[in-house]
Amino acid sequence: MQKVKFLNTVASFSIGMAGLIVLAPSHAQAPTQKSGALAAATAPKSTSTAASAKPAARPATGESVLPAQPLFIVQLLTGPAWEKDKAADAQAGFAEHSKNLARMRSDGLLVVGARFKDSVADKGMLIVRAATREAVLAQFESDPMVKERKFVLDVAAFNPFYDGFVARPERIGATPDSPLASLNWLAGCWYGRNERSEFREQWMRPAGGVMLGMGHSTYKGKMLSFESLRIELDATGIPVYTIKPSDQAEASFKSTRYDATTIVFENPTHDYPQKITYSLRANGMLDAKIEGMLKGREARIDFPMRRASCE
């Protein structure tokens, strides 16, 4: 936990992920419901007004989160042994082929897999992370559908000039039965930065009635804060967001609104913030923000993030 002098008071703070939690005096006990020694997580020139609390946004270039290895695009084309009267999953060796892809996914090599159809035939497309083209081909040496020429591989270097993320359509824009399932769009790794810090947030997909996350904030290579996060349903079925910042007590916020791309959490008795919002924009950016009353005035801080490598 970094110590920062603020108005002649040494204050410890946590701004990670959604930049959430309270500033409290270093000698204080765990945060309470009453007002504490709050301040914006930056230099003393910051004030508590909404206009001045909002950081100067800067494009999140994400140079530090680019993949460690090159990417290759692999097209799975039907080969001479393909049985035209059978569907893909009825072809001999398909189960083993699927297990091989699952293994590549588990090993962190398979980034994206998709099917598509052109004017000739159904095809498959994979984006694979590997050191060389030969290393990509080696991943298919045990694949019976490739060995028996049911599939022919077309491998080429893949050099994206815009970073992005692709999810199955049913994960975005659907109206799932479970409130936690509606948060699938939040799962994955996110990165952003402003003049105060670089911040990262990572969320696992909902499982077992809970969605787990973690966050990390740095400035010029030095850690500012880290948090553990979780979203789970309370006894009435409402999503509750709980954050445990480094060296601070947990704080919980109950959802007051959620839909296919936005969720709002609130706790009106919390020092600051009292409101936390995550919203997925149409361009794939994640808007995270905290809001509330700070020293008698409305304050808001935005944390725009984009999809990033989890490495």
Short mmCIF file of C-alpha atoms in Angstrom, two decimals:
data_model
loop_
_atom_site.label_atom_id
_atom_site.label_comp_id
_atom_site.label_asym_id
_atom_site.label_seq_id
_atom_site.Cartn_x
_atom_site.Cartn_y
_atom_site.Cartn_z
CA MET A 1 0.00 0.00 0.00
CA GLN A 2 1.61 3.20 -1.11
CA LYS A 3 1.70 6.17 1.27
CA VAL A 4 0.99 9.62 -0.13
CA LYS A 5 1.15 12.92 1.74
CA PHE A 6 -2.09 14.84 1.34
CA LEU A 7 -2.70 18.14 3.11
CA ASN A 8 -0.02 17.28 5.69
CA THR A 9 -1.71 13.94 6.41
CA VAL A 10 -0.23 10.63 5.34
CA ALA A 11 -3.07 8.83 3.50
CA SER A 12 -3.15 5.30 2.20
CA PHE A 13 -5.33 4.62 -0.79
CA SER A 14 -6.55 1.99 -3.16
CA ILE A 15 -7.58 2.93 -6.67
CA GLY A 16 -7.16 -0.36 -8.54
CA MET A 17 -9.51 -1.81 -11.06
CA ALA A 18 -12.53 0.40 -11.10
CA GLY A 19 -10.46 2.67 -8.90
CA LEU A 20 -12.82 2.02 -6.19
CA ILE A 21 -12.25 2.36 -2.64
CA VAL A 22 -11.90 4.93 0.07
CA LEU A 23 -8.90 6.93 1.12
CA ALA A 24 -8.33 6.48 4.82
CA PRO A 25 -5.70 7.84 7.25
CA SER A 26 -2.87 5.39 7.68
CA HIS A 27 -3.48 5.23 11.42
CA ALA A 28 -7.23 4.63 11.06
CA GLN A 29 -9.11 1.42 11.66
CA ALA A 30 -11.00 -0.37 8.87
CA PRO A 31 -13.29 1.97 6.88
CA THR A 32 -16.58 2.70 8.58
CA GLN A 33 -19.90 4.13 7.49
CA LYS A 34 -19.01 7.59 8.70
CA SER A 35 -17.04 10.13 6.74
CA GLY A 36 -13.29 9.51 6.65
CA ALA A 37 -10.23 11.38 5.41
CA LEU A 38 -11.20 11.14 1.76
CA ALA A 39 -9.27 12.49 -1.18
CA ALA A 40 -8.92 11.92 -4.89
CA ALA A 41 -6.29 9.29 -5.59
CA THR A 42 -3.76 11.70 -7.00
CA ALA A 43 -1.80 14.85 -6.18
CA PRO A 44 -2.98 17.45 -3.62
CA LYS A 45 -4.22 19.75 -6.38
CA SER A 46 -7.23 17.49 -6.88
CA THR A 47 -10.52 18.58 -5.38
CA SER A 48 -13.80 16.82 -4.69
CA THR A 49 -15.91 18.39 -7.40
CA ALA A 50 -17.17 16.23 -10.22
CA ALA A 51 -15.28 18.23 -12.81
CA SER A 52 -11.94 18.15 -11.01
CA ALA A 53 -12.24 14.56 -9.79
CA LYS A 54 -12.58 13.23 -13.32
CA PRO A 55 -9.12 12.28 -14.64
CA ALA A 56 -7.84 13.60 -17.92
CA ALA A 57 -8.55 10.69 -20.24
CA ARG A 58 -5.84 9.44 -22.53
CA PRO A 59 -6.09 6.65 -25.09
CA ALA A 60 -5.27 3.28 -23.59
CA THR A 61 -2.57 2.07 -25.95
CA GLY A 62 -1.86 -1.07 -23.97
CA GLU A 63 1.72 -1.53 -25.14
CA SER A 64 2.47 -3.40 -21.94
CA VAL A 65 -0.23 -6.02 -22.49
CA LEU A 66 0.51 -7.16 -26.03
CA PRO A 67 0.89 -10.93 -26.56
CA ALA A 68 4.33 -12.32 -25.79
CA GLN A 69 4.32 -14.51 -28.93
CA PRO A 70 3.24 -13.93 -32.53
CA LEU A 71 -0.25 -14.78 -33.72
CA PHE A 72 -1.15 -17.02 -36.65
CA ILE A 73 -4.45 -17.51 -38.43
CA VAL A 74 -5.27 -21.12 -39.30
CA GLN A 75 -7.97 -21.96 -41.82
CA LEU A 76 -9.37 -25.48 -41.66
CA LEU A 77 -10.28 -26.37 -45.23
CA THR A 78 -12.05 -29.58 -46.22
CA GLY A 79 -9.53 -31.99 -47.71
CA PRO A 80 -9.68 -34.89 -50.18
CA ALA A 81 -10.81 -37.38 -47.49
CA TRP A 82 -13.78 -35.25 -46.41
CA GLU A 83 -17.04 -37.19 -46.65
CA LYS A 84 -19.44 -34.77 -48.32
CA ASP A 85 -22.56 -36.65 -47.25
CA LYS A 86 -21.70 -36.26 -43.54
CA ALA A 87 -21.85 -33.29 -41.21
CA ALA A 88 -18.63 -32.11 -39.56
CA ASP A 89 -19.37 -33.75 -36.21
CA ALA A 90 -20.17 -37.04 -37.99
CA GLN A 91 -16.76 -37.25 -39.66
CA ALA A 92 -14.36 -39.88 -38.34
CA GLY A 93 -11.94 -38.39 -35.85
CA PHE A 94 -14.07 -35.34 -35.03
CA ALA A 95 -14.19 -36.08 -31.28
CA GLU A 96 -10.38 -36.33 -31.12
CA HIS A 97 -10.09 -33.18 -33.23
CA SER A 98 -12.30 -31.31 -30.74
CA LYS A 99 -10.24 -32.61 -27.80
CA ASN A 100 -7.08 -31.35 -29.47
CA LEU A 101 -8.58 -27.87 -29.87
CA ALA A 102 -9.72 -27.95 -26.24
CA ARG A 103 -6.18 -28.85 -25.20
CA MET A 104 -4.78 -25.92 -27.21
CA ARG A 105 -7.31 -23.63 -25.56
CA SER A 106 -6.39 -24.91 -22.10
CA ASP A 107 -2.70 -24.39 -22.85
CA GLY A 108 -3.35 -20.78 -23.79
CA LEU A 109 -2.44 -21.28 -27.46
CA LEU A 110 -5.88 -21.06 -29.06
CA VAL A 111 -7.09 -17.47 -28.84
CA VAL A 112 -10.22 -17.60 -31.01
CA GLY A 113 -12.04 -20.37 -32.85
CA ALA A 114 -14.89 -19.88 -35.31
CA ARG A 115 -16.81 -21.43 -38.18
CA PHE A 116 -17.70 -19.56 -41.34
CA LYS A 117 -19.09 -20.34 -44.75
CA ASP A 118 -18.17 -18.97 -48.14
CA SER A 119 -19.63 -19.75 -51.57
CA VAL A 120 -17.81 -23.09 -51.68
CA ALA A 121 -18.04 -24.77 -48.29
CA ASP A 122 -18.17 -24.53 -44.53
CA LYS A 123 -14.78 -23.70 -43.05
CA GLY A 124 -13.10 -23.28 -39.72
CA MET A 125 -10.83 -20.49 -38.55
CA LEU A 126 -8.46 -20.41 -35.58
CA ILE A 127 -6.20 -17.72 -34.20
CA VAL A 128 -3.23 -19.40 -32.53
CA ARG A 129 -0.38 -18.00 -30.47
CA ALA A 130 2.98 -19.67 -31.19
CA ALA A 131 6.63 -18.83 -31.79
CA THR A 132 6.73 -19.96 -35.45
CA ARG A 133 4.57 -21.37 -38.22
CA GLU A 134 6.22 -24.75 -37.62
CA ALA A 135 5.18 -24.60 -33.98
CA VAL A 136 1.59 -24.07 -35.10
CA LEU A 137 1.69 -27.09 -37.40
CA ALA A 138 3.15 -29.19 -34.58
CA GLN A 139 -0.04 -28.62 -32.56
CA PHE A 140 -1.98 -30.63 -35.16
CA GLU A 141 0.38 -33.61 -35.49
CA SER A 142 -1.89 -35.75 -33.31
CA ASP A 143 -5.14 -34.51 -34.88
CA PRO A 144 -6.62 -37.47 -36.82
CA MET A 145 -8.71 -35.26 -39.10
CA VAL A 146 -5.57 -33.44 -40.20
CA LYS A 147 -3.48 -36.61 -40.45
CA GLU A 148 -6.15 -38.32 -42.58
CA ARG A 149 -6.55 -35.23 -44.80
CA LYS A 150 -10.15 -34.57 -43.85
CA PHE A 151 -8.91 -31.10 -42.95
CA VAL A 152 -6.16 -29.24 -44.79
CA LEU A 153 -4.46 -26.41 -42.89
CA ASP A 154 -3.72 -22.99 -44.34
CA VAL A 155 -1.47 -21.15 -41.85
CA ALA A 156 -0.40 -17.52 -42.15
CA ALA A 157 0.97 -14.82 -39.86
CA PHE A 158 -1.79 -12.76 -38.25
CA ASN A 159 -0.87 -9.15 -37.54
CA PRO A 160 -3.82 -7.18 -36.11
CA PHE A 161 -3.55 -3.41 -36.45
CA TYR A 162 -6.44 -2.86 -34.00
CA ASP A 163 -6.72 -4.85 -30.79
CA GLY A 164 -10.13 -6.36 -30.12
CA PHE A 165 -12.20 -9.13 -28.63
CA VAL A 166 -14.72 -11.55 -30.09
CA ALA A 167 -17.37 -13.33 -28.03
CA ARG A 168 -20.12 -15.71 -29.03
CA PRO A 169 -23.24 -13.70 -29.96
CA GLU A 170 -25.36 -15.27 -27.23
CA ARG A 171 -23.00 -13.86 -24.60
CA ILE A 172 -23.77 -10.27 -25.55
CA GLY A 173 -27.23 -8.83 -25.95
CA ALA A 174 -29.05 -11.91 -24.66
CA THR A 175 -31.56 -11.92 -21.83
CA PRO A 176 -30.41 -14.84 -19.68
CA ASP A 177 -32.43 -16.29 -16.83
CA SER A 178 -29.70 -15.79 -14.23
CA PRO A 179 -28.58 -12.27 -13.25
CA LEU A 180 -25.00 -13.52 -13.05
CA ALA A 181 -25.20 -15.00 -16.55
CA SER A 182 -26.09 -11.53 -17.80
CA LEU A 183 -22.57 -10.44 -16.77
CA ASN A 184 -20.69 -12.73 -19.18
CA TRP A 185 -19.70 -9.61 -21.13
CA LEU A 186 -17.60 -8.49 -18.14
CA ALA A 187 -15.51 -11.68 -18.10
CA GLY A 188 -11.94 -11.44 -19.33
CA CYS A 189 -9.05 -9.02 -18.95
CA TRP A 190 -9.25 -5.23 -19.18
CA TYR A 191 -6.63 -2.49 -19.32
CA GLY A 192 -6.71 1.28 -19.10
CA ARG A 193 -4.60 4.21 -18.03
CA ASN A 194 -4.79 7.89 -17.26
CA GLU A 195 -2.29 10.43 -15.98
CA ARG A 196 -2.55 8.97 -12.50
CA SER A 197 -2.05 5.27 -13.08
CA GLU A 198 -2.31 2.18 -15.24
CA PHE A 199 -5.10 -0.11 -14.12
CA ARG A 200 -6.01 -3.69 -14.95
CA GLU A 201 -9.02 -5.74 -14.08
CA GLN A 202 -9.63 -9.45 -14.69
CA TRP A 203 -12.93 -11.30 -14.24
CA MET A 204 -13.68 -15.02 -14.39
CA ARG A 205 -16.95 -16.18 -15.90
CA PRO A 206 -19.75 -16.90 -13.40
CA ALA A 207 -19.47 -20.35 -11.83
CA GLY A 208 -20.96 -21.84 -8.71
CA GLY A 209 -23.06 -18.76 -8.05
CA VAL A 210 -20.17 -16.31 -7.95
CA MET A 211 -18.11 -14.22 -10.38
CA LEU A 212 -14.55 -13.64 -9.16
CA GLY A 213 -12.28 -10.79 -10.15
CA MET A 214 -9.05 -9.05 -9.24
CA GLY A 215 -7.45 -5.71 -9.93
CA HIS A 216 -4.06 -4.06 -9.95
CA SER A 217 -2.98 -0.42 -10.27
CA THR A 218 0.53 0.83 -10.97
CA TYR A 219 2.26 4.13 -11.61
CA LYS A 220 5.62 4.33 -13.39
CA GLY A 221 6.19 0.65 -12.76
CA LYS A 222 5.40 0.79 -9.04
CA MET A 223 2.38 -0.84 -7.48
CA LEU A 224 -0.27 1.47 -6.07
CA SER A 225 -2.91 -1.04 -5.02
CA PHE A 226 -4.54 -4.39 -5.62
CA GLU A 227 -8.00 -5.79 -4.89
CA SER A 228 -9.95 -8.98 -4.83
CA LEU A 229 -13.49 -8.71 -6.17
CA ARG A 230 -16.56 -10.85 -6.35
CA ILE A 231 -20.13 -10.58 -7.58
CA GLU A 232 -22.66 -12.97 -6.09
CA LEU A 233 -26.38 -13.13 -5.47
CA ASP A 234 -27.82 -12.25 -2.07
CA ALA A 235 -30.68 -14.16 -0.46
CA THR A 236 -33.21 -12.31 -2.63
CA GLY A 237 -31.37 -13.02 -5.90
CA ILE A 238 -29.89 -9.53 -6.32
CA PRO A 239 -26.24 -9.24 -7.52
CA VAL A 240 -23.91 -7.83 -4.85
CA TYR A 241 -20.45 -6.44 -5.64
CA THR A 242 -17.86 -6.92 -2.88
CA ILE A 243 -14.38 -5.45 -2.98
CA LYS A 244 -11.46 -6.21 -0.64
CA PRO A 245 -8.72 -3.64 -1.28
CA SER A 246 -5.15 -4.17 -0.17
CA ASP A 247 -4.93 -3.46 3.58
CA GLN A 248 -8.57 -2.41 3.90
CA ALA A 249 -11.81 -4.02 4.98
CA GLU A 250 -14.40 -5.37 2.55
CA ALA A 251 -17.13 -3.13 1.21
CA SER A 252 -20.30 -4.32 -0.53
CA PHE A 253 -22.63 -2.64 -3.04
CA LYS A 254 -26.02 -4.00 -4.12
CA SER A 255 -27.12 -3.90 -7.76
CA THR A 256 -29.89 -1.40 -8.49
CA ARG A 257 -29.99 -1.96 -12.26
CA TYR A 258 -28.59 -4.42 -14.76
CA ASP A 259 -29.21 -5.38 -18.37
CA ALA A 260 -27.30 -7.03 -21.22
CA THR A 261 -24.46 -4.46 -21.19
CA THR A 262 -24.67 -2.42 -17.96
CA ILE A 263 -24.75 -3.05 -14.23
CA VAL A 264 -25.02 -0.47 -11.45
CA PHE A 265 -24.15 -1.13 -7.79
CA GLU A 266 -24.97 1.20 -4.92
CA ASN A 267 -24.39 1.57 -1.19
CA PRO A 268 -25.76 4.92 0.02
CA THR A 269 -24.22 4.50 3.49
CA HIS A 270 -20.67 4.03 2.23
CA ASP A 271 -18.16 6.87 2.62
CA TYR A 272 -17.12 7.09 -1.02
CA PRO A 273 -18.02 5.97 -3.56
CA GLN A 274 -21.71 5.26 -3.12
CA LYS A 275 -22.24 4.16 -6.72
CA ILE A 276 -20.23 1.89 -9.05
CA THR A 277 -21.11 1.36 -12.71
CA TYR A 278 -19.77 -1.00 -15.38
CA SER A 279 -21.01 -0.50 -18.93
CA LEU A 280 -19.95 -2.19 -22.18
CA ARG A 281 -19.96 0.21 -25.11
CA ALA A 282 -20.81 -0.76 -28.69
CA ASN A 283 -17.14 -0.41 -29.69
CA GLY A 284 -16.09 -2.98 -27.07
CA MET A 285 -14.70 -0.49 -24.55
CA LEU A 286 -15.60 -0.93 -20.89
CA ASP A 287 -16.67 2.18 -19.02
CA ALA A 288 -16.15 1.81 -15.28
CA LYS A 289 -16.93 4.74 -13.00
CA ILE A 290 -17.39 5.57 -9.35
CA GLU A 291 -19.68 8.31 -8.08
CA GLY A 292 -21.03 9.80 -4.88
CA MET A 293 -20.85 12.58 -2.36
CA LEU A 294 -17.35 13.51 -1.28
CA LYS A 295 -16.96 16.19 1.40
CA GLY A 296 -20.44 17.50 0.65
CA ARG A 297 -20.03 17.65 -3.13
CA GLU A 298 -20.74 15.27 -5.98
CA ALA A 299 -17.63 13.51 -7.28
CA ARG A 300 -17.06 11.14 -10.17
CA ILE A 301 -14.03 9.31 -11.54
CA ASP A 302 -14.05 7.45 -14.86
CA PHE A 303 -11.90 4.43 -15.72
CA PRO A 304 -12.21 3.61 -19.44
CA MET A 305 -10.74 0.22 -20.32
CA ARG A 306 -10.36 -2.03 -23.31
CA ARG A 307 -9.95 -5.77 -23.76
CA ALA A 308 -6.36 -6.86 -23.27
CA SER A 309 -4.18 -9.93 -23.10
CA CYS A 310 -4.37 -11.78 -19.79
CA GLU A 311 -0.61 -12.37 -19.82
#
